[in-house]
mmCIF file of C-alpha atoms in Angstrom:
data_model
loop_
_atom_site.group_PDB
_atom_site.id
_atom_site.type_symbol
_atom_site.label_atom_id
_atom_site.label_comp_id
_atom_site.label_asym_id
_atom_site.label_seq_id
_atom_site.Cartn_x
_atom_site.Cartn_y
_atom_site.Cartn_z
ATOM 1 C CA GLU A 18 50.837 57.935 73.445
ATOM 2 C CA ILE A 19 53.230 60.697 74.456
ATOM 3 C CA VAL A 20 54.706 62.640 71.550
ATOM 4 C CA MET A 21 58.134 64.250 71.862
ATOM 5 C CA THR A 22 58.697 67.367 69.731
ATOM 6 C CA GLN A 23 62.134 68.882 69.267
ATOM 7 C CA SER A 24 62.932 72.385 68.091
ATOM 8 C CA PRO A 25 64.407 73.749 66.029
ATOM 9 C CA ALA A 26 64.898 71.097 63.360
ATOM 10 C CA THR A 27 68.228 72.686 62.458
ATOM 11 C CA LEU A 28 70.319 75.040 64.565
ATOM 12 C CA SER A 29 73.272 76.962 63.139
ATOM 13 C CA VAL A 30 75.806 78.104 65.722
ATOM 14 C CA SER A 31 79.394 79.320 65.509
ATOM 15 C CA PRO A 32 82.193 77.426 67.257
ATOM 16 C CA GLY A 33 82.787 78.769 70.734
ATOM 17 C CA GLU A 34 79.209 79.908 71.162
ATOM 18 C CA ARG A 35 76.392 78.356 73.187
ATOM 19 C CA ALA A 36 73.687 76.123 71.727
ATOM 20 C CA THR A 37 70.265 75.602 73.257
ATOM 21 C CA LEU A 38 68.097 72.732 72.042
ATOM 22 C CA SER A 39 64.502 72.136 73.113
ATOM 23 C CA CYS A 40 62.328 69.093 73.597
ATOM 24 C CA ARG A 41 58.653 69.246 74.472
ATOM 25 C CA ALA A 42 56.451 66.372 75.646
ATOM 26 C CA SER A 43 52.748 66.245 74.789
ATOM 27 C CA GLN A 44 52.041 65.469 78.452
ATOM 28 C CA SER A 45 54.088 65.490 81.616
ATOM 29 C CA VAL A 46 56.943 62.974 81.759
ATOM 30 C CA SER A 47 58.317 64.258 85.067
ATOM 31 C CA PHE A 48 62.099 63.945 84.841
ATOM 32 C CA ASN A 49 62.042 60.848 82.603
ATOM 33 C CA LEU A 50 63.926 62.393 79.702
ATOM 34 C CA ALA A 51 67.219 61.513 78.075
ATOM 35 C CA TRP A 52 69.361 63.149 75.390
ATOM 36 C CA TYR A 53 71.520 61.407 72.808
ATOM 37 C CA GLN A 54 74.115 62.662 70.338
ATOM 38 C CA GLN A 55 74.519 61.044 66.937
ATOM 39 C CA LYS A 56 77.332 61.762 64.505
ATOM 40 C CA PRO A 57 77.179 60.707 60.843
ATOM 41 C CA GLY A 58 77.624 56.977 60.390
ATOM 42 C CA GLN A 59 77.682 56.333 64.131
ATOM 43 C CA ALA A 60 75.289 54.960 66.699
ATOM 44 C CA PRO A 61 73.667 57.369 69.131
ATOM 45 C CA ARG A 62 75.572 58.142 72.330
ATOM 46 C CA LEU A 63 73.821 58.727 75.647
ATOM 47 C CA LEU A 64 74.530 62.215 76.996
ATOM 48 C CA ILE A 65 71.933 63.009 79.651
ATOM 49 C CA TYR A 66 69.496 60.913 81.695
ATOM 50 C CA GLY A 67 66.886 61.931 84.237
ATOM 51 C CA ALA A 68 66.657 65.302 82.462
ATOM 52 C CA SER A 69 69.822 66.727 84.005
ATOM 53 C CA ASN A 70 72.342 63.984 84.842
ATOM 54 C CA ARG A 71 75.388 63.582 82.631
ATOM 55 C CA ALA A 72 76.219 60.065 81.531
ATOM 56 C CA THR A 73 79.656 58.614 82.183
ATOM 57 C CA GLY A 74 82.379 60.401 80.271
ATOM 58 C CA VAL A 75 80.197 63.265 79.017
ATOM 59 C CA PRO A 76 81.981 66.614 79.363
ATOM 60 C CA ALA A 77 80.636 69.325 81.618
ATOM 61 C CA THR A 78 79.981 71.515 78.593
ATOM 62 C CA PHE A 79 76.773 69.508 78.178
ATOM 63 C CA SER A 80 73.925 70.248 80.568
ATOM 64 C CA GLY A 81 70.273 69.298 80.670
ATOM 65 C CA SER A 82 67.393 70.970 82.426
ATOM 66 C CA GLY A 83 63.630 70.928 82.669
ATOM 67 C CA SER A 84 60.820 68.794 83.972
ATOM 68 C CA GLY A 85 57.250 67.982 83.121
ATOM 69 C CA THR A 86 56.800 68.920 79.466
ATOM 70 C CA GLU A 87 59.650 71.313 78.704
ATOM 71 C CA PHE A 88 63.300 70.289 78.484
ATOM 72 C CA THR A 89 66.498 71.908 77.308
ATOM 73 C CA LEU A 90 69.918 70.628 76.308
ATOM 74 C CA THR A 91 72.591 73.302 76.498
ATOM 75 C CA ILE A 92 76.041 72.981 75.021
ATOM 76 C CA SER A 93 78.338 75.751 76.146
ATOM 77 C CA SER A 94 81.306 76.859 74.037
ATOM 78 C CA LEU A 95 80.745 74.600 71.041
ATOM 79 C CA GLN A 96 83.647 72.511 69.806
ATOM 80 C CA SER A 97 83.942 71.080 66.309
ATOM 81 C CA GLU A 98 83.142 67.589 67.583
ATOM 82 C CA ASP A 99 79.808 68.786 69.040
ATOM 83 C CA PHE A 100 78.220 69.378 65.652
ATOM 84 C CA ALA A 101 75.868 66.437 65.272
ATOM 85 C CA VAL A 102 72.211 65.443 65.545
ATOM 86 C CA TYR A 103 70.646 65.384 69.009
ATOM 87 C CA PHE A 104 67.637 63.315 70.030
ATOM 88 C CA CYS A 105 65.536 63.428 73.163
ATOM 89 C CA GLN A 106 63.923 60.227 74.477
ATOM 90 C CA HIS A 107 61.190 59.465 76.961
ATOM 91 C CA TYR A 108 60.544 56.170 78.717
ATOM 92 C CA ASN A 109 56.920 55.328 79.422
ATOM 93 C CA ASN A 110 56.346 53.121 82.449
ATOM 94 C CA TRP A 111 53.064 51.661 81.235
ATOM 95 C CA PRO A 112 52.683 50.399 78.684
ATOM 96 C CA PRO A 113 56.474 50.147 78.709
ATOM 97 C CA GLY A 114 58.097 51.775 75.738
ATOM 98 C CA TYR A 115 60.417 54.445 74.442
ATOM 99 C CA THR A 116 59.637 57.474 72.328
ATOM 100 C CA PHE A 117 62.251 59.577 70.583
ATOM 101 C CA GLY A 118 61.974 63.111 69.339
ATOM 102 C CA GLN A 119 62.589 63.706 65.647
ATOM 103 C CA GLY A 120 66.003 65.233 66.280
ATOM 104 C CA THR A 121 67.766 68.594 66.029
ATOM 105 C CA LYS A 122 70.694 68.956 63.669
ATOM 106 C CA LEU A 123 73.355 71.241 65.130
ATOM 107 C CA GLU A 124 75.428 72.653 62.304
ATOM 108 C CA ILE A 125 78.352 75.005 62.007
ATOM 109 C CA LYS A 126 77.397 78.593 61.209
ATOM 110 C CA GLN B 29 84.608 46.556 77.723
ATOM 111 C CA LEU B 30 81.021 45.978 76.663
ATOM 112 C CA GLN B 31 80.464 45.558 72.957
ATOM 113 C CA LEU B 32 77.348 44.775 70.928
ATOM 114 C CA GLN B 33 77.494 43.582 67.332
ATOM 115 C CA GLU B 34 74.564 43.175 64.966
ATOM 116 C CA SER B 35 74.660 40.535 62.253
ATOM 117 C CA GLY B 36 72.315 39.312 59.557
ATOM 118 C CA PRO B 37 71.346 39.757 55.916
ATOM 119 C CA GLY B 38 71.615 43.246 54.488
ATOM 120 C CA LEU B 39 68.956 42.615 51.871
ATOM 121 C CA VAL B 40 65.498 41.163 52.440
ATOM 122 C CA LYS B 41 62.719 40.702 49.904
ATOM 123 C CA PRO B 42 59.307 42.273 50.434
ATOM 124 C CA SER B 43 56.861 40.080 52.379
ATOM 125 C CA GLU B 44 59.701 38.024 53.847
ATOM 126 C CA THR B 45 61.053 37.977 57.395
ATOM 127 C CA LEU B 46 63.961 40.134 58.519
ATOM 128 C CA SER B 47 66.230 38.321 60.989
ATOM 129 C CA LEU B 48 69.055 39.898 62.965
ATOM 130 C CA THR B 49 71.204 38.777 65.862
ATOM 131 C CA CYS B 50 73.049 40.877 68.415
ATOM 132 C CA THR B 51 76.111 39.328 70.010
ATOM 133 C CA VAL B 52 77.112 40.789 73.361
ATOM 134 C CA SER B 53 80.715 40.624 74.543
ATOM 135 C CA GLY B 54 82.392 41.971 77.636
ATOM 136 C CA ALA B 55 79.345 41.401 79.840
ATOM 137 C CA SER B 56 76.788 38.721 80.548
ATOM 138 C CA ILE B 57 73.409 39.079 78.896
ATOM 139 C CA SER B 58 72.043 37.268 81.950
ATOM 140 C CA SER B 59 72.759 40.190 84.241
ATOM 141 C CA SER B 60 69.693 41.043 86.269
ATOM 142 C CA SER B 61 70.408 44.744 85.870
ATOM 143 C CA TYR B 62 69.692 45.149 82.199
ATOM 144 C CA TYR B 63 67.219 44.763 79.400
ATOM 145 C CA TRP B 64 68.359 44.492 75.794
ATOM 146 C CA GLY B 65 66.690 46.254 72.919
ATOM 147 C CA TRP B 66 66.358 46.877 69.206
ATOM 148 C CA ILE B 67 66.020 50.357 67.710
ATOM 149 C CA ARG B 68 65.881 51.275 64.053
ATOM 150 C CA GLN B 69 66.524 54.376 61.974
ATOM 151 C CA PRO B 70 65.321 54.777 58.376
ATOM 152 C CA PRO B 71 67.885 56.584 56.199
ATOM 153 C CA GLY B 72 67.963 60.265 57.061
ATOM 154 C CA LYS B 73 65.226 59.941 59.663
ATOM 155 C CA GLY B 74 64.766 59.578 63.405
ATOM 156 C CA LEU B 75 64.965 56.695 65.852
ATOM 157 C CA GLU B 76 62.190 54.174 66.471
ATOM 158 C CA TRP B 77 62.225 51.719 69.353
ATOM 159 C CA ILE B 78 61.227 48.228 68.212
ATOM 160 C CA GLY B 79 61.245 46.192 71.393
ATOM 161 C CA SER B 80 63.191 44.953 74.399
ATOM 162 C CA ILE B 81 63.910 41.673 76.171
ATOM 163 C CA TYR B 82 65.115 40.540 79.585
ATOM 164 C CA TYR B 83 67.406 37.534 79.966
ATOM 165 C CA SER B 84 64.470 35.550 81.354
ATOM 166 C CA GLY B 85 62.660 36.005 78.058
ATOM 167 C CA THR B 86 60.257 38.742 79.152
ATOM 168 C CA THR B 87 59.577 40.979 76.194
ATOM 169 C CA TYR B 88 57.752 44.154 75.362
ATOM 170 C CA TYR B 89 57.242 45.635 71.951
ATOM 171 C CA ASN B 90 56.363 48.863 70.216
ATOM 172 C CA PRO B 91 52.586 48.622 69.738
ATOM 173 C CA SER B 92 52.913 49.832 66.147
ATOM 174 C CA LEU B 93 55.114 46.836 65.279
ATOM 175 C CA LYS B 94 53.937 44.271 67.805
ATOM 176 C CA SER B 95 52.003 42.102 65.353
ATOM 177 C CA ARG B 96 55.138 41.548 63.253
ATOM 178 C CA VAL B 97 57.953 41.463 65.830
ATOM 179 C CA THR B 98 59.518 38.651 67.809
ATOM 180 C CA ILE B 99 62.557 39.177 70.029
ATOM 181 C CA SER B 100 64.269 36.207 71.646
ATOM 182 C CA VAL B 101 67.335 35.594 73.781
ATOM 183 C CA ASP B 102 69.955 32.832 73.852
ATOM 184 C CA THR B 103 71.856 33.158 77.107
ATOM 185 C CA SER B 104 74.191 30.267 76.241
ATOM 186 C CA LYS B 105 75.506 32.267 73.279
ATOM 187 C CA ASN B 106 75.155 35.684 74.948
ATOM 188 C CA GLN B 107 72.947 36.777 72.067
ATOM 189 C CA PHE B 108 69.510 38.166 71.428
ATOM 190 C CA SER B 109 67.652 38.235 68.150
ATOM 191 C CA LEU B 110 65.043 40.145 66.186
ATOM 192 C CA LYS B 111 62.548 38.810 63.689
ATOM 193 C CA LEU B 112 60.315 41.195 61.757
ATOM 194 C CA SER B 113 57.818 39.555 59.449
ATOM 195 C CA SER B 114 56.033 40.701 56.297
ATOM 196 C CA VAL B 115 58.538 43.443 55.595
ATOM 197 C CA THR B 116 57.987 46.263 53.125
ATOM 198 C CA ALA B 117 60.179 49.058 51.824
ATOM 199 C CA ALA B 118 59.146 51.082 54.879
ATOM 200 C CA ASP B 119 61.181 48.678 57.005
ATOM 201 C CA THR B 120 64.408 49.687 55.278
ATOM 202 C CA ALA B 121 66.571 51.113 58.044
ATOM 203 C CA VAL B 122 69.719 50.869 60.073
ATOM 204 C CA TYR B 123 68.950 48.448 62.885
ATOM 205 C CA TYR B 124 70.716 48.929 66.208
ATOM 206 C CA CYS B 125 70.899 46.657 69.206
ATOM 207 C CA ALA B 126 71.475 48.304 72.555
ATOM 208 C CA ARG B 127 71.647 47.708 76.292
ATOM 209 C CA ARG B 128 68.996 49.290 78.445
ATOM 210 C CA ASP B 129 70.202 50.458 81.833
ATOM 211 C CA SER B 130 67.959 51.728 84.582
ATOM 212 C CA SER B 131 70.417 51.621 87.471
ATOM 213 C CA GLU B 132 69.995 55.354 88.015
ATOM 214 C CA GLY B 133 66.235 55.069 88.010
ATOM 215 C CA TYR B 134 65.773 56.295 84.432
ATOM 216 C CA PRO B 135 65.747 53.669 81.671
ATOM 217 C CA THR B 136 68.115 54.666 78.883
ATOM 218 C CA PHE B 137 70.129 52.954 76.188
ATOM 219 C CA ASP B 138 73.694 53.365 77.408
ATOM 220 C CA HIS B 139 75.563 51.063 75.018
ATOM 221 C CA TRP B 140 74.805 50.563 71.326
ATOM 222 C CA GLY B 141 76.005 48.364 68.529
ATOM 223 C CA GLN B 142 77.386 50.015 65.415
ATOM 224 C CA GLY B 143 74.178 49.306 63.515
ATOM 225 C CA THR B 144 73.473 47.325 60.376
ATOM 226 C CA LEU B 145 71.651 48.555 57.291
ATOM 227 C CA VAL B 146 68.833 46.320 56.129
ATOM 228 C CA THR B 147 67.310 47.100 52.752
ATOM 229 C CA VAL B 148 63.963 45.676 51.720
ATOM 230 C CA SER B 149 63.897 45.246 47.975
ATOM 231 C CA SER B 150 63.165 42.614 45.390
#
């Protein structure tokens, strides 16, 4: 079973600054990595798929990078609405299944 | 506009079976392009995939829950359902239904229901 580990658990950043969130896989997942944003009381929202592709409607301030075991979600020039919890997710082809990281809480500094 | 809505009891007794239904509107659950899934989130914790189903009835489940989970689909009602048996307090969570899309080659959950809190307590 592939384990997804996110760091840090909590990240404090000031509005207008850049945030960099990490996700590490216990073994290579190629580019099969997605990122989700979750605000309090809401369902998760897909941000990035295939490690670096923005989902429909996601602003260009969000970018994903990486491959293999190391992945990064970067949010440039943080806005108030960007403060939330972010999860990475891997899809395993066989046996088919999905594994989420434990999440990174992005909070206002 | 695609919408998913979970429904079912918010309180289930220990050892009983949790039953939820997801009603899909704005799109056909019989589309060959998508799977449909259940994901849960214990209060204050992370996300756990429970299982997924295709309109034909093909299912696959999280191995850690497989012995207790059944997911079914009713294409005539545009719904799919979750049953989780022998529940304990550890099954208390917000349960989400979601659409799985892999049209870009990477399976992701691109549309989610609002979620429903299910508490296991006597």
